[in-house]
């Protein structure tokens, strides 16, 4: 630019946008429409604009902290994810703050307070049950959705839940099961809906009937899994196999089976979802769909740090593969 330093005004003229849009794109790219974001980044590259990171950090008063906001911290599912996040963040000298969305009467308002508080440079959100309107906080830091997701344009890290359900159904069908039921998560939960839809689609693909009477409602808890065992035992035409939307429900189911004089896989084959630590230590050990939880945490933290640093998150894979882990809780129908 004729030997003088390139300014943000030069970038704005090249991209055909305002300087405010350039600033927003470089500081919070997730809130800028993709075509605008790409135009600004092309202009930055063409002009050779260099962001003054030290000055920007002083203006933004960075805290060096990130918040992980989960719906139930007592759930062992989150342990490896948070460990993965912590490893990536600590290597970049960031601290990890952990909070529970359900600790209070209004989870949406709790999220708004965290976003407006200035206590963290970014937030990883694990609760897909919140309202997208809760994200509408002026000047909020970058937010990444992990595992669960909102009906909003947020960068996210998740697994293919429908594919996981298909792996479970295919495994049971290959063993010879034709009556394959499903124990759901909460009706309003995005994971529960996706896994149930995946079960239905896989049953149809295999030419199997997905009867409504073979669906047992749960809420991801062990207690709901135990209740499902009682309902399964009382069903007149009960399924010979069950796919559970979470391992915790499958654990509760297996425990309750023994109390009613039945056992897996002799009377019913059982497949869970998540591969929490206890699965391998049960009797029988639980066949399940493994989510690579440490990797999910690492990618969520990496994506958030990229956004905090003014990046776009491009090149960070948002979909993480699942796999079937076969153990002792499944067998051909007797």
mmCIF file of C-alpha atoms in Angstrom:
data_model
loop_
_atom_site.group_PDB
_atom_site.id
_atom_site.type_symbol
_atom_site.label_atom_id
_atom_site.label_comp_id
_atom_site.label_asym_id
_atom_site.label_seq_id
_atom_site.Cartn_x
_atom_site.Cartn_y
_atom_site.Cartn_z
ATOM 1 C CA UNK A 1 0.000 0.000 0.000
ATOM 2 C CA UNK A 2 2.583 2.565 -1.221
ATOM 3 C CA UNK A 3 4.986 1.736 1.629
ATOM 4 C CA UNK A 4 2.661 2.860 4.423
ATOM 5 C CA UNK A 5 1.223 0.504 7.047
ATOM 6 C CA UNK A 6 -1.978 -1.231 5.999
ATOM 7 C CA UNK A 7 -4.948 -0.087 8.084
ATOM 8 C CA UNK A 8 -8.324 -1.576 8.870
ATOM 9 C CA UNK A 9 -9.801 1.115 6.619
ATOM 10 C CA UNK A 10 -7.823 -0.341 3.694
ATOM 11 C CA UNK A 11 -9.284 -3.772 4.391
ATOM 12 C CA UNK A 12 -12.804 -2.347 4.624
ATOM 13 C CA UNK A 13 -12.457 -0.577 1.244
ATOM 14 C CA UNK A 14 -11.094 -3.719 -0.415
ATOM 15 C CA UNK A 15 -13.924 -5.886 0.996
ATOM 16 C CA UNK A 16 -16.640 -3.291 0.386
ATOM 17 C CA UNK A 17 -17.776 -3.315 4.024
ATOM 18 C CA UNK A 18 -17.545 -1.021 7.023
ATOM 19 C CA UNK A 19 -14.588 -0.954 9.401
ATOM 20 C CA UNK A 20 -16.952 -2.195 12.114
ATOM 21 C CA UNK A 21 -17.713 -5.280 10.012
ATOM 22 C CA UNK A 22 -13.984 -5.941 9.531
ATOM 23 C CA UNK A 23 -13.408 -5.616 13.270
ATOM 24 C CA UNK A 24 -16.350 -7.907 14.041
ATOM 25 C CA UNK A 25 -15.132 -10.489 11.546
ATOM 26 C CA UNK A 26 -11.648 -10.580 13.038
ATOM 27 C CA UNK A 27 -12.781 -10.650 16.668
ATOM 28 C CA UNK A 28 -16.027 -12.654 16.547
ATOM 29 C CA UNK A 29 -16.258 -14.381 13.151
ATOM 30 C CA UNK A 30 -19.060 -16.699 14.288
ATOM 31 C CA UNK A 31 -21.553 -13.792 14.318
ATOM 32 C CA UNK A 32 -20.757 -12.657 10.757
ATOM 33 C CA UNK A 33 -22.477 -14.133 7.705
ATOM 34 C CA UNK A 34 -20.240 -16.535 5.782
ATOM 35 C CA UNK A 35 -20.085 -14.521 2.491
ATOM 36 C CA UNK A 36 -19.129 -11.366 4.392
ATOM 37 C CA UNK A 37 -16.581 -13.266 6.482
ATOM 38 C CA UNK A 38 -14.964 -14.710 3.365
ATOM 39 C CA UNK A 39 -14.847 -11.305 1.647
ATOM 40 C CA UNK A 40 -13.125 -9.735 4.646
ATOM 41 C CA UNK A 41 -10.602 -12.566 4.950
ATOM 42 C CA UNK A 42 -9.774 -12.307 1.236
ATOM 43 C CA UNK A 43 -9.247 -8.573 1.686
ATOM 44 C CA UNK A 44 -6.986 -9.169 4.688
ATOM 45 C CA UNK A 45 -4.883 -11.579 2.645
ATOM 46 C CA UNK A 46 -4.727 -9.293 -0.400
ATOM 47 C CA UNK A 47 -3.768 -6.174 1.550
ATOM 48 C CA UNK A 48 -1.402 -7.951 3.932
ATOM 49 C CA UNK A 49 -3.146 -6.472 6.972
ATOM 50 C CA UNK A 50 -1.526 -7.486 10.270
ATOM 51 C CA UNK A 51 -3.626 -7.589 13.429
ATOM 52 C CA UNK A 52 -1.906 -5.975 16.406
ATOM 53 C CA UNK A 53 -2.561 -8.804 18.861
ATOM 54 C CA UNK A 54 -1.104 -7.030 21.884
ATOM 55 C CA UNK A 55 -3.236 -3.929 21.362
ATOM 56 C CA UNK A 56 -6.313 -6.021 20.687
ATOM 57 C CA UNK A 57 -5.771 -8.048 23.851
ATOM 58 C CA UNK A 58 -5.508 -4.881 25.895
ATOM 59 C CA UNK A 59 -8.667 -3.453 24.355
ATOM 60 C CA UNK A 60 -10.595 -6.667 24.913
ATOM 61 C CA UNK A 61 -9.169 -7.134 28.417
ATOM 62 C CA UNK A 62 -8.802 -10.872 27.972
ATOM 63 C CA UNK A 63 -9.294 -13.009 31.035
ATOM 64 C CA UNK A 64 -7.335 -16.082 29.989
ATOM 65 C CA UNK A 65 -10.327 -18.265 30.908
ATOM 66 C CA UNK A 66 -12.936 -20.354 29.103
ATOM 67 C CA UNK A 67 -16.273 -21.543 30.505
ATOM 68 C CA UNK A 68 -17.704 -25.027 29.919
ATOM 69 C CA UNK A 69 -21.447 -24.973 30.544
ATOM 70 C CA UNK A 70 -23.047 -28.425 30.902
ATOM 71 C CA UNK A 71 -26.606 -29.527 31.789
ATOM 72 C CA UNK A 72 -25.643 -32.038 34.507
ATOM 73 C CA UNK A 73 -22.116 -32.133 35.869
ATOM 74 C CA UNK A 74 -22.926 -35.241 37.920
ATOM 75 C CA UNK A 75 -23.181 -37.177 34.641
ATOM 76 C CA UNK A 76 -19.921 -39.156 34.173
ATOM 77 C CA UNK A 77 -20.227 -38.617 30.426
ATOM 78 C CA UNK A 78 -18.592 -35.188 30.709
ATOM 79 C CA UNK A 79 -15.427 -36.238 32.593
ATOM 80 C CA UNK A 80 -13.268 -37.199 29.599
ATOM 81 C CA UNK A 81 -14.570 -34.303 27.503
ATOM 82 C CA UNK A 82 -13.574 -31.788 30.152
ATOM 83 C CA UNK A 83 -10.178 -33.485 30.518
ATOM 84 C CA UNK A 84 -9.631 -33.137 26.770
ATOM 85 C CA UNK A 85 -10.599 -29.473 26.898
ATOM 86 C CA UNK A 86 -8.339 -28.808 29.868
ATOM 87 C CA UNK A 87 -5.314 -30.377 28.155
ATOM 88 C CA UNK A 88 -5.647 -28.141 25.086
ATOM 89 C CA UNK A 89 -6.453 -24.996 27.073
ATOM 90 C CA UNK A 90 -3.654 -25.393 29.622
ATOM 91 C CA UNK A 91 -1.121 -25.782 26.802
ATOM 92 C CA UNK A 92 -2.214 -22.306 25.656
ATOM 93 C CA UNK A 93 -2.164 -20.892 29.221
ATOM 94 C CA UNK A 94 -5.953 -20.781 29.459
ATOM 95 C CA UNK A 95 -7.924 -21.767 32.531
ATOM 96 C CA UNK A 96 -11.144 -23.794 32.410
ATOM 97 C CA UNK A 97 -14.191 -22.760 34.441
ATOM 98 C CA UNK A 98 -16.974 -25.341 34.719
ATOM 99 C CA UNK A 99 -20.620 -24.580 35.474
ATOM 100 C CA UNK A 100 -23.993 -26.346 35.373
ATOM 101 C CA UNK A 101 -26.869 -24.845 33.367
ATOM 102 C CA UNK A 102 -29.446 -26.508 35.601
ATOM 103 C CA UNK A 103 -28.259 -24.959 38.876
ATOM 104 C CA UNK A 104 -31.045 -22.413 39.149
ATOM 105 C CA UNK A 105 -34.626 -21.738 38.080
ATOM 106 C CA UNK A 106 -33.841 -20.116 34.707
ATOM 107 C CA UNK A 107 -31.086 -21.796 32.613
ATOM 108 C CA UNK A 108 -31.465 -19.273 29.770
ATOM 109 C CA UNK A 109 -30.895 -16.346 32.098
ATOM 110 C CA UNK A 110 -27.911 -18.160 33.588
ATOM 111 C CA UNK A 111 -26.381 -18.439 30.115
ATOM 112 C CA UNK A 112 -27.028 -14.728 29.429
ATOM 113 C CA UNK A 113 -25.263 -13.787 32.671
ATOM 114 C CA UNK A 114 -22.196 -15.807 31.770
ATOM 115 C CA UNK A 115 -22.056 -14.295 28.293
ATOM 116 C CA UNK A 116 -22.431 -10.743 29.599
ATOM 117 C CA UNK A 117 -20.185 -11.079 32.650
ATOM 118 C CA UNK A 118 -16.843 -10.672 30.905
ATOM 119 C CA UNK A 119 -15.428 -13.414 33.135
ATOM 120 C CA UNK A 120 -14.278 -15.564 30.195
ATOM 121 C CA UNK A 121 -12.997 -15.115 26.666
ATOM 122 C CA UNK A 122 -15.257 -17.815 25.261
ATOM 123 C CA UNK A 123 -17.756 -20.502 26.160
ATOM 124 C CA UNK A 124 -18.329 -24.139 25.213
ATOM 125 C CA UNK A 125 -21.998 -25.025 25.541
ATOM 126 C CA UNK A 126 -23.088 -28.635 26.107
ATOM 127 C CA UNK A 127 -26.790 -27.956 26.671
ATOM 128 C CA UNK A 128 -28.975 -28.094 23.569
ATOM 129 C CA UNK A 129 -32.119 -27.460 25.575
ATOM 130 C CA UNK A 130 -31.493 -23.739 25.960
ATOM 131 C CA UNK A 131 -33.177 -21.080 23.872
ATOM 132 C CA UNK A 132 -31.212 -19.607 20.941
ATOM 133 C CA UNK A 133 -32.502 -16.219 22.123
ATOM 134 C CA UNK A 134 -30.294 -16.587 25.200
ATOM 135 C CA UNK A 135 -27.276 -16.131 22.925
ATOM 136 C CA UNK A 136 -28.473 -12.686 21.840
ATOM 137 C CA UNK A 137 -26.173 -10.773 24.190
ATOM 138 C CA UNK A 138 -24.453 -7.651 22.807
ATOM 139 C CA UNK A 139 -20.689 -8.041 22.616
ATOM 140 C CA UNK A 140 -20.765 -11.655 23.749
ATOM 141 C CA UNK A 141 -17.587 -13.735 23.396
ATOM 142 C CA UNK A 142 -17.350 -16.648 20.931
ATOM 143 C CA UNK A 143 -19.489 -19.707 21.719
ATOM 144 C CA UNK A 144 -18.979 -23.272 20.511
ATOM 145 C CA UNK A 145 -21.654 -25.962 20.846
ATOM 146 C CA UNK A 146 -20.373 -29.427 21.759
ATOM 147 C CA UNK A 147 -22.247 -32.769 21.714
ATOM 148 C CA UNK A 148 -25.663 -31.125 21.831
ATOM 149 C CA UNK A 149 -26.564 -28.183 19.638
ATOM 150 C CA UNK A 150 -29.072 -25.347 19.383
ATOM 151 C CA UNK A 151 -31.158 -24.399 16.327
ATOM 152 C CA UNK A 152 -28.764 -21.497 15.814
ATOM 153 C CA UNK A 153 -25.760 -20.828 13.607
ATOM 154 C CA UNK A 154 -23.115 -21.841 16.137
ATOM 155 C CA UNK A 155 -19.829 -23.557 15.336
ATOM 156 C CA UNK A 156 -20.162 -27.072 16.762
ATOM 157 C CA UNK A 157 -18.355 -30.321 17.544
ATOM 158 C CA UNK A 158 -20.630 -33.364 17.572
ATOM 159 C CA UNK A 159 -20.883 -37.021 16.640
ATOM 160 C CA UNK A 160 -23.154 -38.601 14.037
ATOM 161 C CA UNK A 161 -25.831 -39.790 16.440
ATOM 162 C CA UNK A 162 -28.033 -41.300 13.733
ATOM 163 C CA UNK A 163 -25.086 -43.335 12.467
ATOM 164 C CA UNK A 164 -24.457 -44.558 16.006
ATOM 165 C CA UNK A 165 -28.054 -45.751 16.230
ATOM 166 C CA UNK A 166 -27.647 -47.520 12.894
ATOM 167 C CA UNK A 167 -24.520 -49.302 14.148
ATOM 168 C CA UNK A 168 -26.505 -50.565 17.145
ATOM 169 C CA UNK A 169 -29.454 -51.781 15.056
ATOM 170 C CA UNK A 170 -27.195 -53.434 12.472
ATOM 171 C CA UNK A 171 -25.266 -55.282 15.177
ATOM 172 C CA UNK A 172 -28.452 -56.624 16.750
ATOM 173 C CA UNK A 173 -30.019 -57.487 13.402
ATOM 174 C CA UNK A 174 -26.866 -59.310 12.330
ATOM 175 C CA UNK A 175 -27.152 -61.407 15.492
ATOM 176 C CA UNK A 176 -30.618 -62.456 14.337
ATOM 177 C CA UNK A 177 -32.848 -60.086 16.327
ATOM 178 C CA UNK A 178 -36.034 -58.926 14.602
ATOM 179 C CA UNK A 179 -37.829 -57.357 17.563
ATOM 180 C CA UNK A 180 -35.491 -54.505 18.444
ATOM 181 C CA UNK A 181 -36.837 -51.870 20.817
ATOM 182 C CA UNK A 182 -35.538 -48.497 21.902
ATOM 183 C CA UNK A 183 -35.249 -46.707 25.252
ATOM 184 C CA UNK A 184 -35.308 -42.980 24.536
ATOM 185 C CA UNK A 185 -33.885 -39.912 26.158
ATOM 186 C CA UNK A 186 -36.022 -36.872 27.052
ATOM 187 C CA UNK A 187 -38.487 -35.879 24.319
ATOM 188 C CA UNK A 188 -37.157 -32.327 24.066
ATOM 189 C CA UNK A 189 -33.491 -33.329 23.877
ATOM 190 C CA UNK A 190 -31.859 -33.016 20.455
ATOM 191 C CA UNK A 191 -29.640 -36.065 21.018
ATOM 192 C CA UNK A 192 -32.590 -38.208 22.068
ATOM 193 C CA UNK A 193 -34.598 -37.172 19.017
ATOM 194 C CA UNK A 194 -31.713 -37.810 16.630
ATOM 195 C CA UNK A 195 -30.917 -41.242 18.092
ATOM 196 C CA UNK A 196 -34.575 -42.252 17.998
ATOM 197 C CA UNK A 197 -34.870 -41.114 14.381
ATOM 198 C CA UNK A 198 -31.695 -43.053 13.602
ATOM 199 C CA UNK A 199 -33.179 -46.186 15.195
ATOM 200 C CA UNK A 200 -36.370 -45.853 13.112
ATOM 201 C CA UNK A 201 -34.434 -45.276 9.893
ATOM 202 C CA UNK A 202 -32.128 -48.230 10.526
ATOM 203 C CA UNK A 203 -35.059 -50.513 11.326
ATOM 204 C CA UNK A 204 -36.746 -49.513 8.063
ATOM 205 C CA UNK A 205 -33.542 -50.039 6.104
ATOM 206 C CA UNK A 206 -33.245 -53.563 7.528
ATOM 207 C CA UNK A 207 -36.898 -54.285 6.744
ATOM 208 C CA UNK A 208 -37.786 -54.522 10.443
ATOM 209 C CA UNK A 209 -40.933 -53.243 12.123
ATOM 210 C CA UNK A 210 -40.403 -50.431 14.632
ATOM 211 C CA UNK A 211 -43.453 -50.826 16.850
ATOM 212 C CA UNK A 212 -44.456 -47.999 19.150
ATOM 213 C CA UNK A 213 -45.001 -50.607 21.894
ATOM 214 C CA UNK A 214 -41.276 -51.368 21.707
ATOM 215 C CA UNK A 215 -40.372 -47.763 22.586
ATOM 216 C CA UNK A 216 -39.805 -47.088 26.290
ATOM 217 C CA UNK A 217 -39.422 -43.469 27.368
ATOM 218 C CA UNK A 218 -36.471 -42.477 29.508
ATOM 219 C CA UNK A 219 -34.565 -39.377 30.571
ATOM 220 C CA UNK A 220 -30.905 -40.489 30.378
ATOM 221 C CA UNK A 221 -30.905 -41.478 34.080
ATOM 222 C CA UNK A 222 -30.287 -44.882 35.687
ATOM 223 C CA UNK A 223 -33.690 -44.688 37.375
ATOM 224 C CA UNK A 224 -35.455 -44.378 34.020
ATOM 225 C CA UNK A 225 -33.469 -47.375 32.773
ATOM 226 C CA UNK A 226 -34.631 -49.400 35.780
ATOM 227 C CA UNK A 227 -38.229 -48.371 35.097
ATOM 228 C CA UNK A 228 -37.796 -49.453 31.485
ATOM 229 C CA UNK A 229 -36.857 -52.928 32.745
ATOM 230 C CA UNK A 230 -40.151 -53.208 34.617
ATOM 231 C CA UNK A 231 -42.099 -52.041 31.572
ATOM 232 C CA UNK A 232 -40.191 -54.395 29.299
ATOM 233 C CA UNK A 233 -40.912 -57.347 31.590
ATOM 234 C CA UNK A 234 -44.630 -56.502 31.642
ATOM 235 C CA UNK A 235 -44.933 -56.100 27.852
ATOM 236 C CA UNK A 236 -46.995 -58.883 26.202
ATOM 237 C CA UNK A 237 -44.874 -58.916 23.043
ATOM 238 C CA UNK A 238 -41.599 -57.649 24.379
ATOM 239 C CA UNK A 239 -38.560 -57.056 22.167
ATOM 240 C CA UNK A 240 -35.623 -59.461 22.284
ATOM 241 C CA UNK A 241 -33.138 -56.590 22.086
ATOM 242 C CA UNK A 242 -32.999 -52.954 23.150
ATOM 243 C CA UNK A 243 -30.979 -49.997 21.982
ATOM 244 C CA UNK A 244 -30.581 -47.382 24.731
ATOM 245 C CA UNK A 245 -30.053 -43.675 24.048
ATOM 246 C CA UNK A 246 -27.469 -43.556 26.862
ATOM 247 C CA UNK A 247 -25.252 -45.898 28.841
ATOM 248 C CA UNK A 248 -26.592 -44.664 32.166
ATOM 249 C CA UNK A 249 -30.079 -45.923 31.287
ATOM 250 C CA UNK A 250 -28.626 -49.240 30.110
ATOM 251 C CA UNK A 251 -26.778 -49.583 33.435
ATOM 252 C CA UNK A 252 -30.016 -49.019 35.365
ATOM 253 C CA UNK A 253 -31.790 -51.517 33.133
ATOM 254 C CA UNK A 254 -29.185 -54.256 33.661
ATOM 255 C CA UNK A 255 -29.341 -53.828 37.425
ATOM 256 C CA UNK A 256 -33.130 -53.975 37.473
ATOM 257 C CA UNK A 257 -33.154 -57.083 35.256
ATOM 258 C CA UNK A 258 -31.466 -59.096 37.973
ATOM 259 C CA UNK A 259 -33.998 -57.970 40.553
ATOM 260 C CA UNK A 260 -36.872 -59.277 38.413
ATOM 261 C CA UNK A 261 -35.159 -62.590 37.711
ATOM 262 C CA UNK A 262 -34.028 -61.924 34.144
ATOM 263 C CA UNK A 263 -30.594 -61.303 32.683
ATOM 264 C CA UNK A 264 -28.811 -60.070 29.582
ATOM 265 C CA UNK A 265 -28.131 -61.344 27.013
ATOM 266 C CA UNK A 266 -30.078 -64.557 27.765
ATOM 267 C CA UNK A 267 -33.462 -62.808 27.934
ATOM 268 C CA UNK A 268 -32.713 -59.553 26.136
ATOM 269 C CA UNK A 269 -29.688 -58.089 24.373
ATOM 270 C CA UNK A 270 -28.692 -54.573 25.388
ATOM 271 C CA UNK A 271 -26.749 -51.863 23.523
ATOM 272 C CA UNK A 272 -25.950 -48.482 25.088
ATOM 273 C CA UNK A 273 -24.578 -45.201 23.767
ATOM 274 C CA UNK A 274 -21.521 -43.220 24.987
ATOM 275 C CA UNK A 275 -19.061 -45.836 26.357
ATOM 276 C CA UNK A 276 -18.704 -44.324 29.813
ATOM 277 C CA UNK A 277 -16.000 -45.877 31.997
ATOM 278 C CA UNK A 278 -18.256 -48.271 33.921
ATOM 279 C CA UNK A 279 -19.419 -50.117 30.777
ATOM 280 C CA UNK A 280 -16.417 -52.449 30.631
ATOM 281 C CA UNK A 281 -16.738 -53.335 34.329
ATOM 282 C CA UNK A 282 -20.379 -54.427 34.424
ATOM 283 C CA UNK A 283 -21.558 -58.018 34.482
ATOM 284 C CA UNK A 284 -22.306 -58.475 31.667
ATOM 285 C CA UNK A 285 -19.987 -55.859 30.195
ATOM 286 C CA UNK A 286 -22.052 -53.473 28.091
ATOM 287 C CA UNK A 287 -22.005 -53.405 24.309
ATOM 288 C CA UNK A 288 -22.234 -49.740 23.365
ATOM 289 C CA UNK A 289 -21.594 -46.974 20.856
ATOM 290 C CA UNK A 290 -18.338 -45.252 21.712
ATOM 291 C CA UNK A 291 -18.066 -41.495 21.528
ATOM 292 C CA UNK A 292 -14.390 -40.407 21.520
ATOM 293 C CA UNK A 293 -15.023 -38.001 24.354
ATOM 294 C CA UNK A 294 -11.453 -36.823 24.898
ATOM 295 C CA UNK A 295 -11.214 -35.956 21.206
ATOM 296 C CA UNK A 296 -14.530 -34.087 21.385
ATOM 297 C CA UNK A 297 -13.152 -31.972 24.228
ATOM 298 C CA UNK A 298 -9.877 -31.337 22.413
ATOM 299 C CA UNK A 299 -11.615 -30.238 19.234
ATOM 300 C CA UNK A 300 -14.127 -28.063 21.075
ATOM 301 C CA UNK A 301 -11.322 -26.266 22.910
ATOM 302 C CA UNK A 302 -9.267 -25.929 19.731
ATOM 303 C CA UNK A 303 -12.191 -24.494 17.794
ATOM 304 C CA UNK A 304 -12.988 -22.004 20.542
ATOM 305 C CA UNK A 305 -9.371 -20.852 20.852
ATOM 306 C CA UNK A 306 -9.262 -20.333 17.089
ATOM 307 C CA UNK A 307 -12.363 -18.137 17.267
ATOM 308 C CA UNK A 308 -11.019 -16.234 20.261
ATOM 309 C CA UNK A 309 -7.864 -15.558 18.278
ATOM 310 C CA UNK A 310 -9.820 -14.114 15.379
ATOM 311 C CA UNK A 311 -9.905 -17.247 13.237
ATOM 312 C CA UNK A 312 -12.869 -18.720 11.423
ATOM 313 C CA UNK A 313 -12.657 -22.289 12.687
ATOM 314 C CA UNK A 314 -12.183 -23.517 9.123
ATOM 315 C CA UNK A 315 -10.131 -26.707 8.902
ATOM 316 C CA UNK A 316 -11.319 -28.003 12.263
ATOM 317 C CA UNK A 317 -13.493 -31.053 11.647
ATOM 318 C CA UNK A 318 -16.850 -30.583 13.355
ATOM 319 C CA UNK A 319 -18.130 -34.166 13.036
ATOM 320 C CA UNK A 320 -16.437 -36.872 15.097
ATOM 321 C CA UNK A 321 -16.803 -40.561 14.239
ATOM 322 C CA UNK A 322 -18.440 -43.087 16.567
ATOM 323 C CA UNK A 323 -17.791 -46.828 16.710
ATOM 324 C CA UNK A 324 -19.476 -49.969 17.980
ATOM 325 C CA UNK A 325 -17.799 -51.631 20.972
ATOM 326 C CA UNK A 326 -19.008 -55.237 21.279
ATOM 327 C CA UNK A 327 -18.959 -56.764 24.756
ATOM 328 C CA UNK A 328 -21.039 -59.379 26.595
ATOM 329 C CA UNK A 329 -24.519 -57.822 26.789
ATOM 330 C CA UNK A 330 -25.496 -58.866 23.252
ATOM 331 C CA UNK A 331 -25.994 -62.339 21.748
ATOM 332 C CA UNK A 332 -28.295 -64.075 19.282
ATOM 333 C CA UNK A 333 -31.919 -64.344 20.514
ATOM 334 C CA UNK A 334 -32.558 -67.509 22.529
#
